Each structure stands twice: as C-alpha cells, then as structure tokens.
Amino acid sequence: MSENIRVRYAPSPTGFLHIGNARTALFNYLFAKHNDGAFIIRIEDTDQSRHVDEGEKSQLENLKWLGIDWDESVDVPGDVGPYRQSERRHIYDPIVEQLLKEDKAYKCYMTEEELEAEREEQIANGMPPRYSGKHANLTDQEREQFEAEGRTPSIRLRVPQNKTYKFNDMVKGEVSFESNDFGDWVIVKKDGMPTYNFAVAIDDHHMKITHVLRGDDHISNTPKQLMVYDVLGYEPPIFGHMTLIVNENKKKLSKRDGSILQFIEQYRDLGYLPEALFNFITLLGWTPGGEEEIFSKDELIEKFEASRLSKSPAFFDKQKLEWINNQYMKTKDTDTVFEMSMPFLMEAGLVEPSDKEWAYKLVELYQPQMSYAKEIVGLSELFFKENLTMDDEAKAVLNGETVPTVLNELKTKVEQLEEFEATAIKKEIKAIQKETGIKGKNLFMPIRVAVSGQTHGPELPNTIELLGKDKVIKRIDEALSKI
C-alpha cells in the first residue's frame, strides 16, 4: 500500500483487557507494521459513569506485556493529541456549534421519562423504537420555556431522509444502510460530553486514521459515523469488521461465560508466555495459509495480509491455546520457566526459598509437559504426597509376575548407592535388567508405579533422584507390601 497507513486501537477504560479487545489491538498493530504504517492508541473515556480507575493502566500494561507497542498515545504524544477523548472538548465543541449554527443539529429537551414513554408506545404499536423528532423544530419561545423549567438539553444530529450509506468492508464486502432506519440521534449528552459515534468519527478524521479494523459488533455504529463524515465533509476511512470470537457452543464470547478465561491478566497470572498468547490470538479470525501454526512476532508481521481475515466466526479453542503455549514453554530457556514457576510452588506451600536448587531441577523435569507455569503445582504433586494413591491401571502393573524381583533388586541397589543422582540411578536400572533378564515395560513400569504411583511421567532416573533416597525406599516398601 502506497499511502501512509494509520490505524488505531481505541479502548474505553471501563475494565481489564479482554481477549476480543486484545485481538483488535493486535490485528491493527500487525496491519500497521506490515504496511510500514503507524499504530495509535486513543483512550475513549467519554462515558464517565463506566470509568474504572485502573482501566487505562491495565489496558496499556497488558498490551505491552503481549508484545504490542505503539507509535502514538497518552505516553507517546504525537502531533494529533490529546489522546484521551475527555481532553478533546476543545476540538468537539466548535464543531458542535458549527452544526447547530448550520441547523444540521439541534437541541432536544426531552427527559429520559418522556423518551422512554415514546419508545414503549412505538414498541406497543409494532414499530421499531427510534426518536420521533418531537423537538426537531422547536421555536425560540419553546426552547426558552424548557430552559426556564431547568431542563438541560442533549444535542441531536439531523439525519437526512431517503439516503443510502454504503461502504466497502475489508472483510464483508459491500455493506449498505438506509438513513430512514435511524431517528435523529444524540451527538452530545446532557452532561456536555460527546457521544461515542460522534467523537470517534471526528477523532479518526483529525488523527488521520486511514483504516478502521474492529470487531463485528461495531458494524451497527458505522452508519452513524458515516453520517458524521458526510455532514462535516470528511473523507471516511476504510472499514474492516472482524468476525466474532465464539466458544465451543458457537456462542459469542460473553464476559459472564466462566468456561473460558477471557482477560489477558488472567493468563498472565497463570504463567502463560506472552509470545504464545500473541501467536494464538493472531490465529483467531486470521489465517497465514499452510499447516504451520507457530510463528514469531516478526513472521506474523511479515505474513499479515488483511485479505486473509476470516469471514467465519473465530473458535476459541482452549486445547489449542494450551498446545501452542506448551510449544513455547518447551523451547524457552529453563531459567525463565523456573522464575515463572517458583512463586507458584512457594504460594502452594510446597517449597521454601532455600529449596531453590532442588526446585530448579523439578521445573526442568516437567518443562516439556508444562502448558503454563502454574501447572507445575499439579504436575509435580507426586513429590509432595506422603501416601501415593494409584488408579486401577497402576495397581494392575504391580500384579505382574516379575514385579517383586524388580522392586527388591531396586531397593537393594538404591540402598547401596553412594551418589544418588540420575546418571548413577540409570546405570543401576540397566544392571537390574542385565542381572534378572527382565526388560522393557516389565522393568520400567513397576519401578515408575512404585516410586510415583503413576504409569506415565517424566524421565524416570531424574524423578527418582529428585524424590531422594529415603522417600524412594519408603515407597518401594509400600509397593511391596501391596503385592
């Protein structure tokens, strides 16, 4: 693309960073970087009633953690600021005055109760609820009367009649709306703050935004924004509305859906890797082509073509997320994985700071299996149990004919081992094979079940080393007592 691409992510500071919003930010970031453009973050905080004190900070911190950076925002000012809508009244107010002066907007003094009664009457009559235009043509005398009553007006845009608003969506193709489906809508609330659709259109124009990539749930906002562009003589940006993210029941992700963790902070708290989450979220509604699913940030920037945005809903696959994170965990340096995992072991009361060397080996042992850092607590429970519990499969292993021979030989060799470490333990297990002729599953499975209570697990010699001589001997005795 030859033009100077400028895109934006514009969150409301009304809560923490949601997966859907993170995807919007990520797609805009990738689109900008792929096209050597600029990525801007604008805070849309005109709705003070829903403002959350930590909302803006959470958004920016979690975007940084994911690996997304930006060219302009509240902390990196450019020449089109301010970057909070609440600080842009000096831009909106003159435009509103201009629209009032040109009679393209007007003051509406109807109360919430009057508007609600109007809506209820329309619904009762089988009509779609929309503003009737009751105050569209007030006389000066009527306006003075309402103000004398102490009524505070909102300001509404005059919506033209019989006009079709069309745009070519990057994902959906041509989309059109009829102006007659809309009543005159509020552009400035009674508190003097501009409404979302009014402010967004002005901001996108003044910030020279060329493309607007956002979720499918915003498509109903587009005609109102096009009306603002039209009435002010602005050139609209190119729109692209990404399909929704759905759960396994094909339902839109709802913040009330407890089956899926939906906030980036929750994944941070569990010890997911940001680069894995970046990779996973990019594949929610975009395809790189081919079978490969693991990509670095630079590879995704290089591959990100908007033409590959999906037209079908994006399925949030929890198993796929865990698989992708596991791919990253396996190749991450163990020092980092340990630093992420140690706090969880300590929080669970399993280790102390003085156990750092032993805990490092434990994390190293389970690193190939871990999908996220907190998982170390559940994966390694066999090391902290006083008494092992065995399932039917494990119990069946101990019923094998040669099991007593294997376990008695193992106990003798463990007791005699002076240097209790994995390499020496491996040699002794091989010696048991040589001396008894017992090999394969008949050798390794009884040993694993006796020391861990499990039929599957990490490297057996390393597991035995970390359990320690005393615990291993105790567990072998317990296993032999059950045979």
mmCIF file of C-alpha atoms in Angstrom, residues 87-459:
data_model
loop_
_atom_site.group_PDB
_atom_site.id
_atom_site.type_symbol
_atom_site.label_atom_id
_atom_site.label_comp_id
_atom_site.label_asym_id
_atom_site.label_seq_id
_atom_site.Cartn_x
_atom_site.Cartn_y
_atom_site.Cartn_z
ATOM 1 C CA GLU A 87 -9.303 16.054 26.906
ATOM 2 C CA ARG A 88 -10.513 16.839 23.361
ATOM 3 C CA ARG A 89 -13.547 19.011 24.142
ATOM 4 C CA HIS A 90 -11.751 21.974 22.558
ATOM 5 C CA ILE A 91 -11.947 20.058 19.256
ATOM 6 C CA TYR A 92 -15.533 18.791 19.565
ATOM 7 C CA ASP A 93 -17.253 21.919 20.931
ATOM 8 C CA PRO A 94 -16.585 24.256 17.943
ATOM 9 C CA ILE A 95 -17.785 21.523 15.570
ATOM 10 C CA VAL A 96 -20.998 21.150 17.568
ATOM 11 C CA GLU A 97 -21.532 24.912 17.492
ATOM 12 C CA GLN A 98 -20.978 24.889 13.737
ATOM 13 C CA LEU A 99 -23.584 22.133 13.263
ATOM 14 C CA LEU A 100 -26.100 23.998 15.435
ATOM 15 C CA LYS A 101 -25.473 27.216 13.520
ATOM 16 C CA GLU A 102 -25.993 25.456 10.173
ATOM 17 C CA ASP A 103 -29.137 23.720 11.541
ATOM 18 C CA LYS A 104 -27.573 20.313 10.921
ATOM 19 C CA ALA A 105 -28.050 19.598 14.624
ATOM 20 C CA TYR A 106 -30.479 20.832 17.256
ATOM 21 C CA LYS A 107 -31.118 20.895 20.992
ATOM 22 C CA CYS A 108 -33.524 18.311 22.374
ATOM 23 C CA TYR A 109 -35.056 18.941 25.811
ATOM 24 C CA MET A 110 -36.971 15.693 26.213
ATOM 25 C CA THR A 111 -36.471 13.968 29.551
ATOM 26 C CA GLU A 112 -35.482 10.306 29.951
ATOM 27 C CA GLU A 113 -39.030 9.573 31.132
ATOM 28 C CA GLU A 114 -40.541 11.175 28.020
ATOM 29 C CA LEU A 115 -38.148 9.313 25.735
ATOM 30 C CA GLU A 116 -38.887 6.012 27.478
ATOM 31 C CA ALA A 117 -42.636 6.567 27.155
ATOM 32 C CA GLU A 118 -42.162 7.288 23.439
ATOM 33 C CA ARG A 119 -40.152 4.069 22.997
ATOM 34 C CA GLU A 120 -42.750 1.980 24.837
ATOM 35 C CA GLU A 121 -45.573 3.396 22.716
ATOM 36 C CA GLN A 122 -43.681 2.641 19.487
ATOM 37 C CA ILE A 123 -42.997 -0.946 20.594
ATOM 38 C CA ALA A 124 -46.654 -1.387 21.601
ATOM 39 C CA ASN A 125 -47.658 -0.254 18.100
ATOM 40 C CA GLY A 126 -45.263 -2.714 16.485
ATOM 41 C CA MET A 127 -42.855 -0.002 15.353
ATOM 42 C CA PRO A 128 -39.056 -0.071 15.710
ATOM 43 C CA PRO A 129 -38.129 2.238 18.616
ATOM 44 C CA ARG A 130 -36.349 5.407 17.496
ATOM 45 C CA TYR A 131 -36.510 9.084 18.249
ATOM 46 C CA SER A 132 -39.610 10.667 16.707
ATOM 47 C CA GLY A 133 -38.131 14.108 16.101
ATOM 48 C CA LYS A 134 -40.520 15.749 18.558
ATOM 49 C CA HIS A 135 -38.058 18.551 19.389
ATOM 50 C CA ALA A 136 -36.549 18.817 15.906
ATOM 51 C CA ASN A 137 -38.221 22.126 15.105
ATOM 52 C CA LEU A 138 -38.743 23.986 18.378
ATOM 53 C CA THR A 139 -39.408 27.728 18.326
ATOM 54 C CA ASP A 140 -37.204 30.101 20.291
ATOM 55 C CA GLN A 141 -40.100 30.550 22.698
ATOM 56 C CA GLU A 142 -40.389 26.771 23.288
ATOM 57 C CA ARG A 143 -36.655 26.480 23.893
ATOM 58 C CA GLU A 144 -36.764 29.370 26.379
ATOM 59 C CA GLN A 145 -39.684 27.737 28.166
ATOM 60 C CA PHE A 146 -37.849 24.404 28.556
ATOM 61 C CA GLU A 147 -34.757 26.165 29.843
ATOM 62 C CA ALA A 148 -36.859 28.155 32.291
ATOM 63 C CA GLU A 149 -38.108 24.788 33.608
ATOM 64 C CA GLY A 150 -34.455 23.902 34.283
ATOM 65 C CA ARG A 151 -34.226 21.284 31.527
ATOM 66 C CA THR A 152 -30.744 20.515 30.229
ATOM 67 C CA PRO A 153 -30.702 19.677 26.505
ATOM 68 C CA SER A 154 -28.885 16.988 24.620
ATOM 69 C CA ILE A 155 -27.899 17.746 21.030
ATOM 70 C CA ARG A 156 -29.116 15.591 18.145
ATOM 71 C CA LEU A 157 -27.882 15.280 14.576
ATOM 72 C CA ARG A 158 -30.450 15.825 11.833
ATOM 73 C CA VAL A 159 -30.411 12.562 9.908
ATOM 74 C CA PRO A 160 -31.141 13.090 6.195
ATOM 75 C CA GLN A 161 -34.120 11.268 4.757
ATOM 76 C CA ASN A 162 -34.034 8.682 1.959
ATOM 77 C CA LYS A 163 -30.260 8.423 1.885
ATOM 78 C CA THR A 164 -28.280 5.183 1.464
ATOM 79 C CA TYR A 165 -24.943 4.876 3.243
ATOM 80 C CA LYS A 166 -22.607 2.406 1.542
ATOM 81 C CA PHE A 167 -19.096 1.272 2.314
ATOM 82 C CA ASN A 168 -16.828 -1.488 1.075
ATOM 83 C CA ASP A 169 -15.791 -3.513 4.119
ATOM 84 C CA MET A 170 -12.373 -5.217 4.008
ATOM 85 C CA VAL A 171 -13.930 -8.412 5.424
ATOM 86 C CA LYS A 172 -17.608 -8.326 4.461
ATOM 87 C CA GLY A 173 -17.527 -6.623 1.085
ATOM 88 C CA GLU A 174 -20.193 -4.029 0.259
ATOM 89 C CA VAL A 175 -22.463 -3.053 3.156
ATOM 90 C CA SER A 176 -25.314 -0.523 2.997
ATOM 91 C CA PHE A 177 -27.751 1.125 5.427
ATOM 92 C CA GLU A 178 -30.813 3.292 4.885
ATOM 93 C CA SER A 179 -30.975 6.612 6.745
ATOM 94 C CA ASN A 180 -34.727 6.208 7.274
ATOM 95 C CA ASP A 181 -33.982 3.356 9.697
ATOM 96 C CA PHE A 182 -32.429 5.866 12.105
ATOM 97 C CA GLY A 183 -34.001 8.608 14.132
ATOM 98 C CA ASP A 184 -32.102 11.812 14.852
ATOM 99 C CA TRP A 185 -29.504 10.608 17.332
ATOM 100 C CA VAL A 186 -27.695 12.264 20.209
ATOM 101 C CA ILE A 187 -24.233 13.643 19.428
ATOM 102 C CA VAL A 188 -23.765 15.469 22.744
ATOM 103 C CA LYS A 189 -25.158 14.179 26.041
ATOM 104 C CA LYS A 190 -26.803 16.329 28.676
ATOM 105 C CA ASP A 191 -23.502 16.472 30.590
ATOM 106 C CA GLY A 192 -21.851 18.155 27.605
ATOM 107 C CA MET A 193 -19.745 15.141 26.618
ATOM 108 C CA PRO A 194 -19.907 13.938 23.001
ATOM 109 C CA THR A 195 -21.365 10.512 22.362
ATOM 110 C CA TYR A 196 -19.205 7.657 21.169
ATOM 111 C CA ASN A 197 -20.143 7.670 17.475
ATOM 112 C CA PHE A 198 -19.789 11.432 17.139
ATOM 113 C CA ALA A 199 -16.413 11.670 18.893
ATOM 114 C CA VAL A 200 -14.984 8.620 17.121
ATOM 115 C CA ALA A 201 -15.677 9.999 13.648
ATOM 116 C CA ILE A 202 -14.141 13.391 14.493
ATOM 117 C CA ASP A 203 -11.127 11.808 16.181
ATOM 118 C CA ASP A 204 -10.462 9.398 13.316
ATOM 119 C CA HIS A 205 -10.529 12.314 10.889
ATOM 120 C CA HIS A 206 -8.317 14.620 12.961
ATOM 121 C CA MET A 207 -5.876 11.793 13.735
ATOM 122 C CA LYS A 208 -5.652 10.976 10.006
ATOM 123 C CA ILE A 209 -6.799 7.372 10.518
ATOM 124 C CA THR A 210 -6.839 5.596 7.156
ATOM 125 C CA HIS A 211 -8.212 2.179 8.157
ATOM 126 C CA VAL A 212 -10.524 1.101 10.974
ATOM 127 C CA LEU A 213 -10.176 -2.583 11.881
ATOM 128 C CA ARG A 214 -12.577 -3.587 14.634
ATOM 129 C CA GLY A 215 -14.991 -6.275 15.816
ATOM 130 C CA ASP A 216 -18.185 -7.233 14.025
ATOM 131 C CA ASP A 217 -20.257 -5.846 16.920
ATOM 132 C CA HIS A 218 -19.247 -2.327 15.798
ATOM 133 C CA ILE A 219 -20.792 -2.602 12.338
ATOM 134 C CA SER A 220 -24.048 -1.067 13.599
ATOM 135 C CA ASN A 221 -22.060 2.020 14.636
ATOM 136 C CA THR A 222 -20.666 2.545 11.157
ATOM 137 C CA PRO A 223 -23.714 4.261 9.552
ATOM 138 C CA LYS A 224 -23.862 6.861 12.330
ATOM 139 C CA GLN A 225 -20.150 7.541 11.900
ATOM 140 C CA LEU A 226 -20.621 7.826 8.128
ATOM 141 C CA MET A 227 -23.354 10.395 8.774
ATOM 142 C CA VAL A 228 -20.873 12.493 10.754
ATOM 143 C CA TYR A 229 -18.254 12.196 7.995
ATOM 144 C CA ASP A 230 -20.880 13.174 5.471
ATOM 145 C CA VAL A 231 -22.298 16.191 7.306
ATOM 146 C CA LEU A 232 -18.805 17.544 8.063
ATOM 147 C CA GLY A 233 -17.442 16.865 4.576
ATOM 148 C CA TYR A 234 -14.796 14.411 5.820
ATOM 149 C CA GLU A 235 -13.371 11.504 3.808
ATOM 150 C CA PRO A 236 -14.233 8.288 5.705
ATOM 151 C CA PRO A 237 -11.557 5.668 6.419
ATOM 152 C CA ILE A 238 -11.635 2.137 5.021
ATOM 153 C CA PHE A 239 -13.529 -0.148 7.411
ATOM 154 C CA GLY A 240 -12.904 -3.796 8.217
ATOM 155 C CA HIS A 241 -15.162 -5.628 10.666
ATOM 156 C CA MET A 242 -13.640 -8.816 12.047
ATOM 157 C CA THR A 243 -15.895 -11.769 12.803
ATOM 158 C CA LEU A 244 -16.806 -12.518 16.396
ATOM 159 C CA ILE A 245 -14.943 -14.942 18.652
ATOM 160 C CA VAL A 246 -17.194 -17.827 19.730
ATOM 161 C CA ASN A 247 -16.979 -20.575 22.342
ATOM 162 C CA GLU A 248 -17.303 -24.310 21.745
ATOM 163 C CA ASN A 249 -21.113 -23.911 21.603
ATOM 164 C CA LYS A 250 -20.700 -21.399 18.753
ATOM 165 C CA LYS A 251 -21.971 -18.625 21.048
ATOM 166 C CA LYS A 252 -20.318 -15.203 21.162
ATOM 167 C CA LEU A 253 -17.802 -14.936 23.989
ATOM 168 C CA SER A 254 -19.651 -13.409 26.916
ATOM 169 C CA LYS A 255 -17.865 -11.944 29.912
ATOM 170 C CA ARG A 256 -20.292 -13.995 32.010
ATOM 171 C CA ASP A 257 -19.070 -17.239 30.407
ATOM 172 C CA GLY A 258 -16.987 -18.848 33.130
ATOM 173 C CA SER A 259 -15.788 -21.753 30.962
ATOM 174 C CA ILE A 260 -13.160 -19.591 29.216
ATOM 175 C CA LEU A 261 -10.680 -17.217 30.807
ATOM 176 C CA GLN A 262 -11.312 -14.014 28.887
ATOM 177 C CA PHE A 263 -8.915 -11.413 30.233
ATOM 178 C CA ILE A 264 -5.216 -11.144 29.397
ATOM 179 C CA GLU A 265 -4.465 -10.539 33.079
ATOM 180 C CA GLN A 266 -5.818 -13.992 33.940
ATOM 181 C CA TYR A 267 -3.363 -15.640 31.547
ATOM 182 C CA ARG A 268 -0.506 -13.551 32.955
ATOM 183 C CA ASP A 269 -1.499 -14.665 36.453
ATOM 184 C CA LEU A 270 -1.401 -18.341 35.417
ATOM 185 C CA GLY A 271 2.065 -18.026 33.914
ATOM 186 C CA TYR A 272 1.345 -18.125 30.194
ATOM 187 C CA LEU A 273 4.047 -16.804 27.871
ATOM 188 C CA PRO A 274 3.148 -13.525 26.144
ATOM 189 C CA GLU A 275 4.646 -14.581 22.815
ATOM 190 C CA ALA A 276 2.473 -17.741 22.846
ATOM 191 C CA LEU A 277 -0.672 -15.730 23.573
ATOM 192 C CA PHE A 278 0.314 -13.257 20.818
ATOM 193 C CA ASN A 279 0.620 -16.205 18.408
ATOM 194 C CA PHE A 280 -2.686 -17.795 19.492
ATOM 195 C CA ILE A 281 -4.769 -14.608 19.371
ATOM 196 C CA THR A 282 -3.462 -13.787 15.876
ATOM 197 C CA LEU A 283 -4.977 -17.062 14.639
ATOM 198 C CA LEU A 284 -8.443 -16.105 15.949
ATOM 199 C CA GLY A 285 -10.035 -14.995 12.703
ATOM 200 C CA TRP A 286 -6.949 -14.742 10.523
ATOM 201 C CA THR A 287 -5.114 -17.457 8.643
ATOM 202 C CA PRO A 288 -1.499 -17.416 7.454
ATOM 203 C CA GLY A 289 -2.122 -20.193 4.908
ATOM 204 C CA GLY A 290 -0.497 -23.612 5.135
ATOM 205 C CA GLU A 291 -0.369 -26.006 8.078
ATOM 206 C CA GLU A 292 2.148 -24.186 10.286
ATOM 207 C CA GLU A 293 0.732 -22.643 13.464
ATOM 208 C CA ILE A 294 3.790 -21.486 15.414
ATOM 209 C CA PHE A 295 5.112 -18.084 14.357
ATOM 210 C CA SER A 296 7.344 -15.419 15.822
ATOM 211 C CA LYS A 297 6.109 -11.830 16.006
ATOM 212 C CA ASP A 298 8.345 -10.847 13.075
ATOM 213 C CA GLU A 299 6.974 -13.711 10.973
ATOM 214 C CA LEU A 300 3.397 -12.673 11.737
ATOM 215 C CA ILE A 301 4.161 -9.053 10.795
ATOM 216 C CA GLU A 302 5.615 -10.242 7.515
ATOM 217 C CA LYS A 303 2.649 -12.517 6.736
ATOM 218 C CA PHE A 304 -0.234 -10.322 7.941
ATOM 219 C CA GLU A 305 -2.419 -9.572 4.928
ATOM 220 C CA ALA A 306 -5.881 -8.163 5.687
ATOM 221 C CA SER A 307 -7.229 -10.226 2.776
ATOM 222 C CA ARG A 308 -6.700 -13.317 4.956
ATOM 223 C CA LEU A 309 -9.125 -12.143 7.648
ATOM 224 C CA SER A 310 -11.780 -14.816 8.068
ATOM 225 C CA LYS A 311 -15.422 -14.334 7.127
ATOM 226 C CA SER A 312 -16.463 -17.060 9.601
ATOM 227 C CA PRO A 313 -16.601 -16.743 13.406
ATOM 228 C CA ALA A 314 -13.327 -17.490 15.193
ATOM 229 C CA PHE A 315 -13.499 -20.509 17.523
ATOM 230 C CA PHE A 316 -11.702 -20.044 20.853
ATOM 231 C CA ASP A 317 -10.064 -23.456 21.269
ATOM 232 C CA LYS A 318 -8.726 -23.813 24.828
ATOM 233 C CA GLN A 319 -6.843 -27.001 23.977
ATOM 234 C CA LYS A 320 -5.131 -25.281 21.058
ATOM 235 C CA LEU A 321 -4.077 -22.407 23.301
ATOM 236 C CA GLU A 322 -2.529 -24.839 25.786
ATOM 237 C CA TRP A 323 -0.804 -26.713 22.951
ATOM 238 C CA ILE A 324 0.657 -23.511 21.497
ATOM 239 C CA ASN A 325 1.832 -22.334 24.904
ATOM 240 C CA ASN A 326 3.393 -25.742 25.540
ATOM 241 C CA GLN A 327 5.353 -25.443 22.270
ATOM 242 C CA TYR A 328 6.797 -22.170 23.538
ATOM 243 C CA MET A 329 7.413 -23.483 27.074
ATOM 244 C CA LYS A 330 9.382 -26.446 25.742
ATOM 245 C CA THR A 331 11.812 -24.222 23.869
ATOM 246 C CA LYS A 332 12.038 -21.427 26.458
ATOM 247 C CA ASP A 333 15.240 -21.217 28.494
ATOM 248 C CA THR A 334 14.781 -23.082 31.787
ATOM 249 C CA ASP A 335 15.911 -20.093 33.862
ATOM 250 C CA THR A 336 12.882 -18.106 32.655
ATOM 251 C CA VAL A 337 10.462 -21.003 33.157
ATOM 252 C CA PHE A 338 11.854 -21.528 36.657
ATOM 253 C CA GLU A 339 11.486 -17.843 37.562
ATOM 254 C CA MET A 340 7.858 -18.029 36.414
ATOM 255 C CA SER A 341 7.153 -21.314 38.255
ATOM 256 C CA MET A 342 8.893 -20.874 41.617
ATOM 257 C CA PRO A 343 6.328 -18.357 43.003
ATOM 258 C CA PHE A 344 3.518 -20.871 42.373
ATOM 259 C CA LEU A 345 5.387 -23.652 44.221
ATOM 260 C CA MET A 346 6.018 -21.292 47.128
ATOM 261 C CA GLU A 347 2.445 -19.985 47.166
ATOM 262 C CA ALA A 348 1.198 -23.591 47.372
ATOM 263 C CA GLY A 349 3.471 -24.109 50.402
ATOM 264 C CA LEU A 350 5.462 -26.839 48.621
ATOM 265 C CA VAL A 351 8.938 -25.287 48.688
ATOM 266 C CA GLU A 352 10.885 -22.612 50.528
ATOM 267 C CA PRO A 353 13.393 -20.139 49.026
ATOM 268 C CA SER A 354 16.155 -22.392 50.408
ATOM 269 C CA ASP A 355 14.908 -25.226 48.150
ATOM 270 C CA LYS A 356 15.802 -23.261 45.015
ATOM 271 C CA GLU A 357 18.349 -25.751 43.624
ATOM 272 C CA TRP A 358 16.005 -28.729 44.076
ATOM 273 C CA ALA A 359 13.023 -26.762 42.737
ATOM 274 C CA TYR A 360 15.002 -25.771 39.633
ATOM 275 C CA LYS A 361 15.551 -29.470 38.832
ATOM 276 C CA LEU A 362 11.853 -30.117 39.408
ATOM 277 C CA VAL A 363 10.825 -27.413 36.937
ATOM 278 C CA GLU A 364 13.422 -28.646 34.445
ATOM 279 C CA LEU A 365 11.960 -32.153 34.759
ATOM 280 C CA TYR A 366 8.409 -31.013 33.933
ATOM 281 C CA GLN A 367 9.190 -28.221 31.473
ATOM 282 C CA PRO A 368 8.461 -30.384 28.381
ATOM 283 C CA GLN A 369 4.947 -31.091 29.736
ATOM 284 C CA MET A 370 4.010 -27.637 31.025
ATOM 285 C CA SER A 371 1.406 -25.549 29.214
ATOM 286 C CA TYR A 372 1.732 -22.682 31.702
ATOM 287 C CA ALA A 373 3.799 -22.021 34.813
ATOM 288 C CA LYS A 374 1.132 -22.619 37.477
ATOM 289 C CA GLU A 375 0.641 -26.112 36.084
ATOM 290 C CA ILE A 376 3.874 -27.154 37.856
ATOM 291 C CA VAL A 377 1.901 -27.419 41.111
ATOM 292 C CA GLY A 378 -0.475 -30.099 39.812
ATOM 293 C CA LEU A 379 2.066 -31.870 37.624
ATOM 294 C CA SER A 380 4.571 -32.364 40.448
ATOM 295 C CA GLU A 381 2.181 -33.417 43.221
ATOM 296 C CA LEU A 382 3.729 -36.887 43.467
ATOM 297 C CA PHE A 383 6.856 -35.316 45.019
ATOM 298 C CA PHE A 384 4.895 -33.844 47.915
ATOM 299 C CA LYS A 385 2.481 -36.643 48.820
ATOM 300 C CA GLU A 386 3.080 -38.740 51.922
ATOM 301 C CA ASN A 387 0.959 -41.620 50.642
ATOM 302 C CA LEU A 388 0.502 -42.434 46.976
ATOM 303 C CA THR A 389 -2.919 -43.150 45.503
ATOM 304 C CA MET A 390 -2.987 -45.448 42.487
ATOM 305 C CA ASP A 391 -5.593 -45.918 39.801
ATOM 306 C CA ASP A 392 -6.627 -49.359 38.539
ATOM 307 C CA GLU A 393 -4.046 -49.285 35.725
ATOM 308 C CA ALA A 394 -1.215 -48.660 38.199
ATOM 309 C CA LYS A 395 -2.452 -51.359 40.559
ATOM 310 C CA ALA A 396 -2.586 -53.828 37.660
ATOM 311 C CA VAL A 397 1.097 -53.140 36.898
ATOM 312 C CA LEU A 398 2.083 -54.193 40.436
ATOM 313 C CA ASN A 399 0.313 -57.542 39.929
ATOM 314 C CA GLY A 400 2.888 -58.595 37.319
ATOM 315 C CA GLU A 401 4.722 -61.874 37.966
ATOM 316 C CA THR A 402 8.235 -60.393 37.949
ATOM 317 C CA VAL A 403 7.404 -57.229 39.927
ATOM 318 C CA PRO A 404 8.682 -58.469 43.346
ATOM 319 C CA THR A 405 12.032 -59.383 41.770
ATOM 320 C CA VAL A 406 12.376 -55.952 40.119
ATOM 321 C CA LEU A 407 11.412 -53.971 43.226
ATOM 322 C CA ASN A 408 13.570 -55.992 45.633
ATOM 323 C CA GLU A 409 16.568 -55.589 43.327
ATOM 324 C CA LEU A 410 15.843 -51.850 43.013
ATOM 325 C CA LYS A 411 15.641 -51.423 46.789
ATOM 326 C CA THR A 412 18.970 -53.154 47.306
ATOM 327 C CA LYS A 413 20.712 -51.056 44.675
ATOM 328 C CA VAL A 414 19.162 -47.782 45.927
ATOM 329 C CA GLU A 415 20.294 -48.547 49.482
ATOM 330 C CA GLN A 416 23.854 -49.194 48.269
ATOM 331 C CA LEU A 417 24.080 -46.093 46.045
ATOM 332 C CA GLU A 418 26.513 -43.574 47.473
ATOM 333 C CA GLU A 419 25.972 -40.886 44.827
ATOM 334 C CA PHE A 420 22.206 -40.570 44.460
ATOM 335 C CA GLU A 421 21.881 -38.845 41.091
ATOM 336 C CA ALA A 422 20.145 -39.625 37.787
ATOM 337 C CA THR A 423 23.145 -40.973 35.838
ATOM 338 C CA ALA A 424 24.072 -43.465 38.584
ATOM 339 C CA ILE A 425 20.416 -44.475 39.040
ATOM 340 C CA LYS A 426 20.083 -45.132 35.302
ATOM 341 C CA LYS A 427 23.129 -47.432 35.450
ATOM 342 C CA GLU A 428 21.635 -49.414 38.335
ATOM 343 C CA ILE A 429 18.342 -49.901 36.471
ATOM 344 C CA LYS A 430 20.330 -51.244 33.493
ATOM 345 C CA ALA A 431 22.192 -53.534 35.890
ATOM 346 C CA ILE A 432 18.859 -54.945 37.130
ATOM 347 C CA GLN A 433 17.963 -55.718 33.517
ATOM 348 C CA LYS A 434 21.272 -57.480 32.952
ATOM 349 C CA GLU A 435 21.143 -59.476 36.164
ATOM 350 C CA THR A 436 17.479 -60.547 36.007
ATOM 351 C CA GLY A 437 16.814 -60.636 32.263
ATOM 352 C CA ILE A 438 13.697 -58.554 32.870
ATOM 353 C CA LYS A 439 13.418 -55.680 30.412
ATOM 354 C CA GLY A 440 11.135 -53.181 28.666
ATOM 355 C CA LYS A 441 7.759 -52.450 30.261
ATOM 356 C CA ASN A 442 8.197 -55.315 32.733
ATOM 357 C CA LEU A 443 11.220 -53.496 34.131
ATOM 358 C CA PHE A 444 10.370 -49.805 33.908
ATOM 359 C CA MET A 445 6.633 -49.793 34.629
ATOM 360 C CA PRO A 446 6.803 -51.420 38.091
ATOM 361 C CA ILE A 447 9.612 -49.031 39.076
ATOM 362 C CA ARG A 448 7.634 -45.982 37.891
ATOM 363 C CA VAL A 449 4.423 -47.085 39.596
ATOM 364 C CA ALA A 450 6.209 -47.960 42.849
ATOM 365 C CA VAL A 451 8.015 -44.617 43.181
ATOM 366 C CA SER A 452 5.398 -42.287 41.655
ATOM 367 C CA GLY A 453 2.039 -44.072 41.722
ATOM 368 C CA GLN A 454 1.689 -43.233 38.030
ATOM 369 C CA THR A 455 2.022 -45.181 34.783
ATOM 370 C CA HIS A 456 3.288 -42.138 32.843
ATOM 371 C CA GLY A 457 5.580 -39.298 33.750
ATOM 372 C CA PRO A 458 8.868 -37.510 33.145
ATOM 373 C CA GLU A 459 12.339 -39.079 32.930
#
